[in-house]
Coordinates of C-alpha atoms in Angstrom, one line a residue:
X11 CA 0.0 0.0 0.0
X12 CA 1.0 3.7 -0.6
X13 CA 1.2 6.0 2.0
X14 CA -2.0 7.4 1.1
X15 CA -3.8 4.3 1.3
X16 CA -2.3 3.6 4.6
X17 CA -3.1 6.5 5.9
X18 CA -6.9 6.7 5.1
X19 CA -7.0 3.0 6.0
X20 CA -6.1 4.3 9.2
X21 CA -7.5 7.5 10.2
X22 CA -10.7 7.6 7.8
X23 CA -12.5 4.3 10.0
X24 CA -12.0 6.4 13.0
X25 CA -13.1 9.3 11.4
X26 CA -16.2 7.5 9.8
X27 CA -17.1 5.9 13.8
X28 CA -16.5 9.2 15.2
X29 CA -18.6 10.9 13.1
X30 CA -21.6 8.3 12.9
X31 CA -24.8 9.1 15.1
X32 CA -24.0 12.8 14.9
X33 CA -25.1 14.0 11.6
X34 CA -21.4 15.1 10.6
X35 CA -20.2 14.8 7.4
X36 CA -16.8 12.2 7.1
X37 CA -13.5 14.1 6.8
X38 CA -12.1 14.6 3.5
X39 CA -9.4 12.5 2.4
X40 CA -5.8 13.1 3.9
X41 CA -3.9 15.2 1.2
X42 CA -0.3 14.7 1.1
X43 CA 2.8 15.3 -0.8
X44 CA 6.5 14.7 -0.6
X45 CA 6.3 10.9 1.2
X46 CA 8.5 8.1 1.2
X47 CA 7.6 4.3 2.0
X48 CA 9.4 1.3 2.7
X49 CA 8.2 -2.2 2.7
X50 CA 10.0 -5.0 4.7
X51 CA 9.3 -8.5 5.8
X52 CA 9.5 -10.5 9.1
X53 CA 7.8 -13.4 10.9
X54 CA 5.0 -13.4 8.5
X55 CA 4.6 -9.8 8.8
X56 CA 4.6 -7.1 6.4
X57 CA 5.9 -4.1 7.7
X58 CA 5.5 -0.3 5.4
X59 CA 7.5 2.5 6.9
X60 CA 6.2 5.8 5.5
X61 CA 7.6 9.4 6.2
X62 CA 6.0 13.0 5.8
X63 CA 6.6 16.5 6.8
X64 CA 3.6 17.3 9.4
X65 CA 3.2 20.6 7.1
X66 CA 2.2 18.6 4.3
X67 CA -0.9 17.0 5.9
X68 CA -4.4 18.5 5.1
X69 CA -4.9 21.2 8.1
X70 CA -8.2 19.9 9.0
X71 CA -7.1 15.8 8.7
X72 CA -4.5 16.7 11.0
X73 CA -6.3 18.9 13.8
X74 CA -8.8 16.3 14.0
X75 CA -6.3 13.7 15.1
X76 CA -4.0 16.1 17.0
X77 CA -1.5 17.0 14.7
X78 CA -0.4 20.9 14.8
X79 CA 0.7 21.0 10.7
X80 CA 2.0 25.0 11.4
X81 CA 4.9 22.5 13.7
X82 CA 7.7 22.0 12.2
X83 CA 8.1 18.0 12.3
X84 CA 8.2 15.0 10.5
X85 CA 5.9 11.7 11.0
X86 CA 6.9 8.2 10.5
X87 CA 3.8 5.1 10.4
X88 CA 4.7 1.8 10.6
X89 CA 1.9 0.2 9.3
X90 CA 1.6 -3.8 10.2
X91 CA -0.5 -6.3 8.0
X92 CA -0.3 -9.6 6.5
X93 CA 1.4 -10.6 2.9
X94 CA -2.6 -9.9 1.0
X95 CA -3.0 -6.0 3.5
X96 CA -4.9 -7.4 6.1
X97 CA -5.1 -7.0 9.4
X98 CA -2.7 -9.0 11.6
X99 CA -1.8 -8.9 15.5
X100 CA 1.3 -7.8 16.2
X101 CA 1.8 -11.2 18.5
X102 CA 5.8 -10.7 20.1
X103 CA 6.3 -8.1 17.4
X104 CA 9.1 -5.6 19.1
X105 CA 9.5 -1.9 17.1
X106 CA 12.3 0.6 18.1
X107 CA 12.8 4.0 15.9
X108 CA 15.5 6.7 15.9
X109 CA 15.5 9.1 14.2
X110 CA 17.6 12.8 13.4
X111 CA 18.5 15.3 11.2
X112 CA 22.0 15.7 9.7
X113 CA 24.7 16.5 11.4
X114 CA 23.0 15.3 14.6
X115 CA 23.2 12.1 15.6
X116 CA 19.9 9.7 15.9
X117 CA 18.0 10.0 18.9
X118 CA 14.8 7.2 20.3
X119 CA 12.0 8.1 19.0
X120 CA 8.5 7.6 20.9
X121 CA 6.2 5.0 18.5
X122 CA 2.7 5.3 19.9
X123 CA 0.4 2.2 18.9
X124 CA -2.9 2.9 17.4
X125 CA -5.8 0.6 17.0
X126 CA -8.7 1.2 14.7
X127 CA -11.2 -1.6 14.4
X128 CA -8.3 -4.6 13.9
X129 CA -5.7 -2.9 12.5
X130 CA -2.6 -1.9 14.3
X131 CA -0.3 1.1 13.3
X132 CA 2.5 2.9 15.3
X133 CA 3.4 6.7 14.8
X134 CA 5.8 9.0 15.7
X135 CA 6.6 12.4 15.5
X136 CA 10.2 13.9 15.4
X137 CA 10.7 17.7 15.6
X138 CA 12.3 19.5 13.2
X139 CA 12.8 22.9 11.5
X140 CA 13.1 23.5 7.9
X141 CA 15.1 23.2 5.7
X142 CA 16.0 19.6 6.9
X143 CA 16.2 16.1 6.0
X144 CA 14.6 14.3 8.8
X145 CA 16.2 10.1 8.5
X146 CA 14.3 7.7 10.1
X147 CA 15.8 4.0 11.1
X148 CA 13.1 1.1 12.3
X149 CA 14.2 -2.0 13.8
X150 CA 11.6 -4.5 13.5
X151 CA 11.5 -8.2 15.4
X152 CA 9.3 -10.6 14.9
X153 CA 9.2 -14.3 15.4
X154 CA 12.6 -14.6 16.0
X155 CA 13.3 -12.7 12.5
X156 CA 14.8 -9.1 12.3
X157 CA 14.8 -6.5 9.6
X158 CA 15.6 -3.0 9.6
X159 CA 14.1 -0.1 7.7
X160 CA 15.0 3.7 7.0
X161 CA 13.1 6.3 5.1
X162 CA 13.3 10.2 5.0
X163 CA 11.2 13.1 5.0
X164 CA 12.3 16.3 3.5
X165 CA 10.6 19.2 4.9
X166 CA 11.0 22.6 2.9
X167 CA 10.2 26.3 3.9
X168 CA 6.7 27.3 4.0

């Protein structure tokens, strides 16, 4: 899946539940620009690493699931399904994350594990001003497998 997908596959349910008995309209559809995506493999699990700038998310998309997009920042998902893009428990599934901006070195970086119906995505946000290249490095174990991951986001001056 693209990040796009990924990201309405996980935010749009929520949006859809949260909005159902109350006569709101659904959000529009995330609008983003500027991503990057990796796709990995371990214990039966496929892992997509995507990275945005927090700018480039649509203002209202964002404010409705707490993202400020006038910060300055990067995201990272980790999305987690099976080989078909289904949803698949995380089981002993261990996720670590650094991540940094040239010439600093990496730093941890917080992954925050959201559920929506049975899919299971971790997120985290890495502060950053422009103009910067923000690297992100996952380490993924799974079933006594490991793989690593790293993806960027570039975030430009507004």
């Amino acid at each position: 899946m693209r990040l796009p997908t990924v990201l309405l596959s996980l935010l749009l349910p929520a949006a859809l539940l949260t909005a159902c008995g109350r006569g709101d309209p659904a959000p529009a559809p995330a609008t983003l620009a500027n991503t990057t995506a990796v796709t990995a493999t371990v214990g039966g699990a496929t892992l997509q690493a995507s990275s945005v700038a927090i700018a480039n998310l649509d203002p209202a998309m964002a404010a409705r699931y707490g993202f400020d997009p006038s910060h300055d920042g990067a995201l990272l998902l980790v999305t987690l399904r099976d080989a078909d893009g289904n949803a698949l428990p995380p089981g002993d599934l261990q996720l670590t994350a650094t991540a940094s901006v040239l010439p600093d070195p990496p730093r941890p970086l917080e992954l925050q594990r959201i559920e929506v119906g049975t899919l299971v995505d971790y997120v985290g946000v890495f502060p950053a001003r422009p103009p910067a290249s923000v690297q992100f490095h996952v380490t993924a174990s799974r079933g006594g497998a490991r793989v690593e991951m790293n993806t960027t986001a570039e975030l430009y001056p507004r």
